[in-house]
Short mmCIF file of C-alpha atoms in Angstrom, two decimals:
data_model
loop_
_atom_site.label_atom_id
_atom_site.label_comp_id
_atom_site.label_asym_id
_atom_site.label_seq_id
_atom_site.Cartn_x
_atom_site.Cartn_y
_atom_site.Cartn_z
CA MET J 211 0.00 0.00 0.00
CA ALA J 212 1.10 3.56 -0.65
CA ARG J 213 -0.43 6.94 0.07
CA ARG J 214 -0.32 9.81 -2.37
CA ILE J 215 0.58 13.28 -1.11
CA ASP J 216 0.50 16.16 -3.57
CA VAL J 217 3.21 18.76 -3.08
CA THR J 218 3.91 21.97 -4.97
CA GLY J 219 7.18 22.26 -6.81
CA ALA J 220 8.97 25.14 -8.50
CA GLY J 221 6.67 27.39 -10.51
CA GLY J 222 3.57 25.82 -8.96
CA VAL J 223 4.03 22.43 -10.66
CA ARG J 224 2.05 19.76 -8.83
CA LEU J 225 4.15 16.76 -7.85
CA ALA J 226 2.90 13.37 -6.67
CA ALA J 227 4.75 11.89 -3.71
CA TRP J 228 4.04 8.33 -2.57
CA GLU J 229 4.52 7.36 1.04
CA PHE J 230 4.98 3.67 1.76
CA GLY J 231 3.87 2.07 5.00
CA ASP J 232 0.90 3.10 7.10
CA PRO J 233 1.59 6.13 9.32
CA PRO J 234 -0.96 6.68 12.12
CA LYS J 235 -4.07 8.66 11.22
CA THR J 236 -4.64 11.78 13.29
CA GLY J 237 -7.85 13.08 11.79
CA GLY J 238 -6.11 16.38 11.06
CA PRO J 239 -5.73 18.25 7.77
CA TYR J 240 -2.70 16.15 6.86
CA ASP J 241 -4.85 13.06 6.50
CA THR J 242 -7.10 14.74 3.96
CA ALA J 243 -4.06 15.12 1.74
CA LEU J 244 -3.32 11.43 1.81
CA GLU J 245 -5.14 9.56 -0.92
CA ASP J 246 -5.15 5.84 -0.14
CA THR J 247 -4.03 3.96 -3.20
CA ALA J 248 -4.39 0.21 -3.61
CA LEU J 249 -1.75 0.12 -6.37
CA GLU J 250 -4.47 -1.46 -8.43
CA ASP J 251 -3.39 -0.51 -11.95
CA THR J 252 -3.22 -4.10 -13.13
CA ALA J 253 -2.24 -2.97 -16.61
CA LEU J 254 1.08 -1.90 -15.10
CA GLU J 255 1.54 -4.93 -12.89
CA ASP J 256 5.14 -5.83 -12.24
CA THR J 257 5.01 -9.60 -12.45
CA ALA J 258 8.76 -9.95 -12.20
CA PHE J 259 9.01 -8.58 -8.67
CA GLY J 260 5.48 -9.10 -7.38
CA HIS J 261 4.45 -5.48 -7.03
CA THR J 262 2.12 -3.22 -8.94
CA ALA J 263 2.75 0.24 -10.25
CA LEU J 264 1.41 3.34 -8.64
CA GLY J 265 -1.61 4.09 -10.77
CA GLY J 266 -5.36 4.12 -11.04
CA THR J 267 -7.70 6.47 -9.24
CA ALA J 268 -7.12 7.19 -5.59
CA SER J 269 -10.02 6.20 -3.40
CA GLY J 270 -12.16 9.08 -2.25
CA GLY J 271 -10.51 11.52 -4.64
CA ALA J 272 -10.36 12.59 -8.24
CA ALA J 273 -8.36 10.77 -10.86
CA SER J 274 -4.82 12.04 -10.64
CA GLY J 275 -3.94 11.80 -14.30
CA GLY J 276 -4.95 10.27 -17.59
CA ALA J 277 -2.98 8.48 -20.22
CA ASP J 278 -1.85 11.81 -21.61
CA GLY J 279 -0.38 12.75 -18.23
CA SER J 280 -2.31 16.00 -18.10
CA GLY J 281 -3.58 15.41 -14.57
CA GLY J 282 -6.86 16.35 -12.96
CA GLY J 283 -7.82 19.22 -10.70
CA PRO J 284 -5.68 20.27 -7.74
CA SER J 285 -5.67 18.13 -4.62
CA PRO J 286 -5.11 19.25 -1.04
CA THR J 287 -1.52 19.60 0.11
CA PRO J 288 -0.09 19.31 3.63
CA SER J 289 -0.66 22.66 5.29
CA GLY J 290 2.41 22.79 7.53
CA PRO J 291 6.15 22.25 7.23
CA SER J 292 5.88 18.79 8.74
CA ALA J 293 3.37 16.01 8.89
CA PRO J 294 2.01 14.90 12.26
CA GLY J 295 1.97 11.31 13.31
CA THR J 296 5.24 10.30 11.65
CA GLY J 297 6.98 9.25 14.85
CA ASP J 298 10.77 9.13 15.17
CA GLN J 299 11.46 7.32 11.92
CA PRO J 300 14.16 9.02 9.83
CA GLY J 301 13.01 10.23 6.44
CA VAL J 302 14.11 8.78 3.11
CA LEU J 303 13.23 10.33 -0.25
CA LEU J 304 13.68 8.17 -3.36
CA LEU J 305 14.27 9.85 -6.73
CA HIS J 306 13.89 7.94 -9.99
CA GLY J 307 15.91 8.56 -13.12
CA LEU J 308 14.94 9.98 -16.49
CA MET J 309 11.77 8.28 -17.81
CA GLY J 310 11.26 6.55 -14.46
CA ARG J 311 8.49 6.88 -11.90
CA ALA J 312 8.03 6.44 -8.17
CA SER J 313 6.67 2.91 -8.58
CA HIS J 314 10.10 1.72 -9.71
CA TRP J 315 11.19 2.18 -6.09
CA ALA J 316 8.33 0.10 -4.63
CA PRO J 317 10.40 -2.95 -3.58
CA THR J 318 13.08 -0.73 -2.00
CA ALA J 319 10.52 1.55 -0.32
CA ARG J 320 8.64 -1.39 1.16
CA TRP J 321 11.59 -2.78 3.09
CA LEU J 322 12.76 0.72 3.99
CA SER J 323 9.37 1.53 5.51
CA ALA J 324 9.97 -0.91 8.36
CA ARG J 325 12.56 1.46 9.85
CA HIS J 326 12.19 4.71 7.90
CA ARG J 327 9.54 7.08 6.65
CA ALA J 328 9.97 6.15 2.99
CA VAL J 329 8.62 8.45 0.27
CA ALA J 330 9.14 8.16 -3.48
CA LEU J 331 8.60 11.19 -5.71
CA ASP J 332 7.26 11.36 -9.25
CA GLN J 333 9.44 14.15 -10.62
CA ARG J 334 8.04 16.78 -12.97
CA GLY J 335 7.20 15.37 -16.38
CA HIS J 336 7.07 11.84 -14.97
CA GLY J 337 4.53 9.45 -13.47
CA ARG J 338 1.51 11.17 -11.93
CA SER J 339 3.16 14.56 -11.56
CA ASP J 340 2.32 17.50 -13.80
CA LYS J 341 3.82 17.65 -17.27
CA PRO J 342 3.41 21.29 -18.30
CA PRO J 343 4.09 21.58 -22.05
CA ARG J 344 5.95 24.85 -21.63
CA GLY J 345 7.21 24.21 -18.13
CA ALA J 346 10.81 24.41 -16.97
CA TYR J 347 12.75 21.16 -17.32
CA THR J 348 16.01 22.56 -16.04
CA ARG J 349 18.46 21.33 -13.44
CA GLU J 350 17.39 24.19 -11.20
CA ALA J 351 13.72 23.24 -11.45
CA TYR J 352 14.35 19.59 -10.55
CA VAL J 353 16.50 20.56 -7.58
CA GLU J 354 13.98 23.15 -6.37
CA ASP J 355 11.20 20.57 -6.67
CA VAL J 356 12.99 18.17 -4.33
CA GLU J 357 13.84 20.99 -1.95
CA ALA J 358 10.15 21.94 -1.81
CA ALA J 359 9.06 18.31 -1.39
CA LEU J 360 11.37 17.74 1.58
CA GLU J 361 10.12 20.89 3.29
CA GLN J 362 6.43 20.30 2.63
CA LEU J 363 6.61 16.64 3.63
CA GLY J 364 8.60 17.40 6.75
CA LEU J 365 11.20 14.79 5.80
CA GLY J 366 14.40 16.74 6.30
CA PRO J 367 17.08 16.16 7.18
CA ALA J 368 16.55 13.06 5.06
CA VAL J 369 18.52 10.41 3.28
CA LEU J 370 18.24 10.89 -0.48
CA ILE J 371 18.46 7.82 -2.69
CA GLY J 372 18.70 8.67 -6.36
CA HIS J 373 19.06 6.69 -9.55
CA ALA J 374 20.71 8.29 -12.61
CA MET J 375 19.17 11.75 -13.12
CA GLY J 376 17.59 11.45 -9.67
CA ALA J 377 21.04 10.91 -8.18
CA LEU J 378 22.36 14.05 -9.85
CA THR J 379 19.42 16.01 -8.47
CA ALA J 380 20.09 14.53 -5.04
CA TRP J 381 23.74 15.50 -4.86
CA GLN J 382 23.09 18.97 -6.28
CA LEU J 383 20.50 19.54 -3.56
CA ALA J 384 22.85 18.15 -0.90
CA ALA J 385 25.45 20.70 -2.00
CA LYS J 386 22.88 23.52 -1.99
CA ARG J 387 20.96 22.64 1.20
CA PRO J 388 23.09 20.53 3.54
CA ASP J 389 20.56 21.18 6.29
CA LEU J 390 17.98 19.07 4.41
CA VAL J 391 20.20 16.06 3.62
CA ARG J 392 21.79 13.79 6.22
CA GLY J 393 22.90 11.05 3.85
CA LEU J 394 23.06 10.31 0.15
CA ILE J 395 23.07 7.22 -2.07
CA ILE J 396 24.09 7.76 -5.69
CA CYS J 397 23.05 4.92 -8.00
CA ASP J 398 24.76 4.63 -11.41
CA MET J 399 25.13 8.31 -12.31
CA ARG J 400 28.22 9.81 -13.90
CA ALA J 401 29.78 13.11 -12.85
CA SER J 402 31.55 13.59 -16.20
CA ALA J 403 30.11 15.48 -19.15
CA LEU J 404 28.52 13.16 -21.74
CA GLY J 405 28.52 15.60 -24.64
CA ALA J 406 26.55 16.31 -27.81
CA ALA J 407 27.04 12.83 -29.27
CA SER J 408 25.22 11.33 -26.31
CA GLN J 409 22.26 13.67 -26.76
CA HIS J 410 22.10 12.87 -30.47
CA THR J 411 22.12 9.13 -29.70
CA TRP J 412 19.19 9.55 -27.33
CA THR J 413 17.24 11.58 -29.89
CA GLU J 414 17.66 8.82 -32.46
CA TRP J 415 16.78 6.16 -29.91
CA PHE J 416 13.45 7.79 -29.10
CA ARG J 417 12.68 7.94 -32.81
CA ALA J 418 13.31 4.19 -33.08
CA TRP J 419 10.60 3.28 -30.56
CA PRO J 420 7.82 1.40 -32.39
CA VAL J 421 5.00 3.34 -30.72
CA PRO J 422 2.20 2.73 -30.21
CA PHE J 423 2.78 -0.77 -28.87
CA ALA J 424 -0.15 -3.09 -29.50
CA THR J 425 0.17 -4.90 -26.16
CA LEU J 426 2.24 -4.81 -22.98
CA ALA J 427 3.82 -8.05 -24.13
CA ASP J 428 5.16 -6.11 -27.10
CA VAL J 429 6.58 -3.51 -24.71
CA ARG J 430 8.33 -6.21 -22.70
CA LYS J 431 9.76 -7.85 -25.79
CA TRP J 432 11.01 -4.71 -27.49
CA PHE J 433 12.71 -3.16 -24.44
CA GLY J 434 13.85 -6.50 -23.06
CA GLU J 435 15.08 -8.10 -26.30
CA ASP J 436 14.65 -6.18 -29.58
CA ASP J 437 15.85 -2.69 -28.62
CA PRO J 438 19.24 -2.08 -30.33
CA TRP J 439 20.54 -0.87 -26.95
CA VAL J 440 20.02 -4.33 -25.44
CA GLU J 441 23.15 -6.48 -25.68
CA ARG J 442 21.45 -9.60 -24.31
CA PRO J 443 17.87 -10.38 -23.20
CA ASN J 444 16.97 -8.45 -20.07
CA PRO J 445 13.47 -9.20 -18.71
CA ALA J 446 13.86 -6.67 -15.89
CA ARG J 447 14.42 -3.90 -18.43
CA GLY J 448 11.25 -4.91 -20.23
CA GLU J 449 9.28 -4.73 -16.97
CA PHE J 450 10.81 -1.35 -16.18
CA TYR J 451 9.34 0.12 -19.37
CA VAL J 452 5.99 -1.61 -18.91
CA GLU J 453 5.57 0.54 -15.80
CA VAL J 454 5.89 3.76 -17.79
CA MET J 455 3.30 2.90 -20.41
CA ALA J 456 -0.36 3.88 -20.47
CA GLU J 457 -3.13 2.66 -22.74
CA SER J 458 -4.42 5.05 -25.39
CA PRO J 459 -7.03 4.51 -28.14
CA ASP J 460 -4.39 3.29 -30.59
CA GLY J 461 -2.25 1.22 -28.22
CA TRP J 462 0.31 1.68 -25.44
CA ARG J 463 2.38 4.85 -25.22
CA PRO J 464 4.78 6.28 -22.61
CA VAL J 465 3.26 8.37 -19.83
CA PHE J 466 5.92 11.01 -20.50
CA GLU J 467 6.65 13.15 -23.54
CA PRO J 468 9.98 12.15 -25.15
CA GLU J 469 10.61 15.78 -26.09
CA GLN J 470 10.37 16.76 -22.42
CA MET J 471 12.82 14.01 -21.54
CA LEU J 472 15.31 15.34 -24.08
CA ARG J 473 14.83 18.87 -22.75
CA SER J 474 15.50 17.60 -19.23
CA ARG J 475 18.58 15.72 -20.35
CA GLU J 476 20.14 18.55 -22.31
CA THR J 477 20.44 20.57 -19.10
CA TRP J 478 23.10 18.21 -17.73
CA VAL J 479 24.77 16.21 -20.53
CA TYR J 480 27.05 19.04 -21.71
CA ASP J 481 28.51 19.80 -18.28
CA ALA J 482 30.58 17.96 -15.71
CA HIS J 483 29.28 17.93 -12.14
CA TRP J 484 32.39 17.36 -10.05
CA GLU J 485 32.25 20.75 -8.34
CA GLU J 486 28.86 20.09 -6.75
CA LEU J 487 29.97 16.60 -5.80
CA ALA J 488 32.93 18.04 -3.87
CA GLN J 489 30.51 20.28 -1.94
CA VAL J 490 28.49 17.37 -0.54
CA ARG J 491 29.36 17.14 3.16
CA CYS J 492 27.12 14.29 4.30
CA PRO J 493 28.05 10.58 4.16
CA THR J 494 27.57 9.38 0.58
CA LEU J 495 27.51 5.92 -0.96
CA VAL J 496 28.27 5.57 -4.68
CA VAL J 497 26.74 2.38 -6.10
CA ARG J 498 27.31 1.01 -9.59
CA GLY J 499 26.17 -2.05 -11.49
CA LEU J 500 29.09 -3.94 -12.98
CA ASP J 501 27.44 -3.67 -16.42
CA GLY J 502 26.00 -0.19 -15.85
CA GLU J 503 26.83 3.20 -17.31
CA LEU J 504 29.08 4.32 -14.45
CA GLY J 505 32.53 2.79 -14.85
CA ARG J 506 34.58 1.61 -11.90
CA ALA J 507 37.36 4.17 -12.38
CA GLU J 508 34.93 7.09 -12.52
CA ALA J 509 32.94 5.76 -9.56
CA GLN J 510 36.08 5.49 -7.46
CA GLU J 511 37.11 9.00 -8.48
CA MET J 512 33.70 10.24 -7.37
CA VAL J 513 34.30 8.58 -4.00
CA ARG J 514 37.68 10.28 -3.79
CA VAL J 515 36.19 13.71 -4.59
CA LEU J 516 33.37 13.30 -2.07
CA PRO J 517 34.46 14.46 1.39
CA ARG J 518 32.75 11.43 3.01
CA GLY J 519 32.37 9.02 0.11
CA GLU J 520 32.02 5.24 0.13
CA TYR J 521 31.84 2.72 -2.71
CA ALA J 522 29.73 -0.34 -3.49
CA GLU J 523 29.05 -2.36 -6.61
CA VAL J 524 26.40 -4.90 -7.57
CA ALA J 525 27.30 -7.90 -9.70
CA ASP J 526 25.12 -9.02 -12.61
CA ALA J 527 23.42 -5.61 -12.70
CA GLY J 528 23.20 -3.09 -15.49
CA HIS J 529 22.15 0.55 -15.29
CA LEU J 530 18.87 -0.35 -13.56
CA VAL J 531 20.72 -1.64 -10.52
CA HIS J 532 17.83 -1.62 -8.03
CA TYR J 533 15.56 -3.22 -10.63
CA ASP J 534 17.97 -5.80 -12.04
CA GLN J 535 19.11 -7.20 -8.70
CA PRO J 536 16.81 -6.01 -5.89
CA GLU J 537 18.22 -8.31 -3.21
CA ALA J 538 21.85 -7.54 -4.04
CA TRP J 539 20.96 -3.85 -4.17
CA ARG J 540 19.51 -4.09 -0.68
CA ALA J 541 22.60 -5.87 0.59
CA ALA J 542 24.77 -3.11 -0.87
CA ILE J 543 22.94 -0.15 0.69
CA GLU J 544 21.44 -1.46 3.94
CA PRO J 545 24.70 -1.39 5.96
CA PHE J 546 25.21 2.24 4.94
CA LEU J 547 21.66 3.13 6.02
CA ASP J 548 22.10 1.26 9.30
CA ALA J 549 25.27 3.20 10.03
CA LEU J 550 23.46 6.47 9.38
CA ARG J 551 20.71 5.50 11.83
CA GLU J 552 23.28 4.71 14.52
CA SER J 553 25.30 7.88 14.03
#
């Protein structure tokens, strides 16, 4: 089970946050902002890992978004800087990567919720959050969104766990607002500039998608086997993309706009991000999949640059580390989280 909490990001963009676990009800205004969600969107069911995507219509509330991602009317937001009834559990905010959504963190968030207040955020342009056609998809906007979410949810100082683009957002916020971040986990994100060739490759890749897909089985097969980027069959990758598809009259299409993804990406691919990394003062764990996009040498250099950096790697995992090998991912990060709790 997860609860949806709408928060307001930079420029008034509505963001959907999903809290895992079952915090006590107080009957106050905070509870009216929590839309109980049964994770019942069976069309996006993750059969590989036994969880379902965050989707469908929240009980007792309006639909939070259609297949076009336009969203419905505004929902209530928590009225104060912190939410009552959260106890002494330390906060954790999980940030997905480009094209991801909060539901990709469901297995991680579920085990975290036993000892933490675990919240996953649909970032702007993704999942159930707003996707303004002419909105800002800049580095600054993403960072300000997370800053606003931490303050409105009352999570800070929190541990930020970010994958890819979400990891970059996390360490940029940690450099900007050390008071809001007590620990950081960076999952398979490079600090080096990727350059124009990388952006061109992504543009061509989006054009190669055979959308609309007739069925979800076609989605699984193309992203797990037929995609030219796939070196060998990868069922987990197929399931990852199933979770970001929505049914439309002509078939299955992504819940995001590819053009918005490219606009988001172009705000970081041309620059290196070592300077912000060096400004992160909290304990930080850099995690890479052995077959991921972050190479060992660069990961170890990131650890060296970080004032309090640590390193971990996950075997038999590609870029989608937490999705490819969820148990090994847990084994890699849980000792770090335990040490933070004890400090």
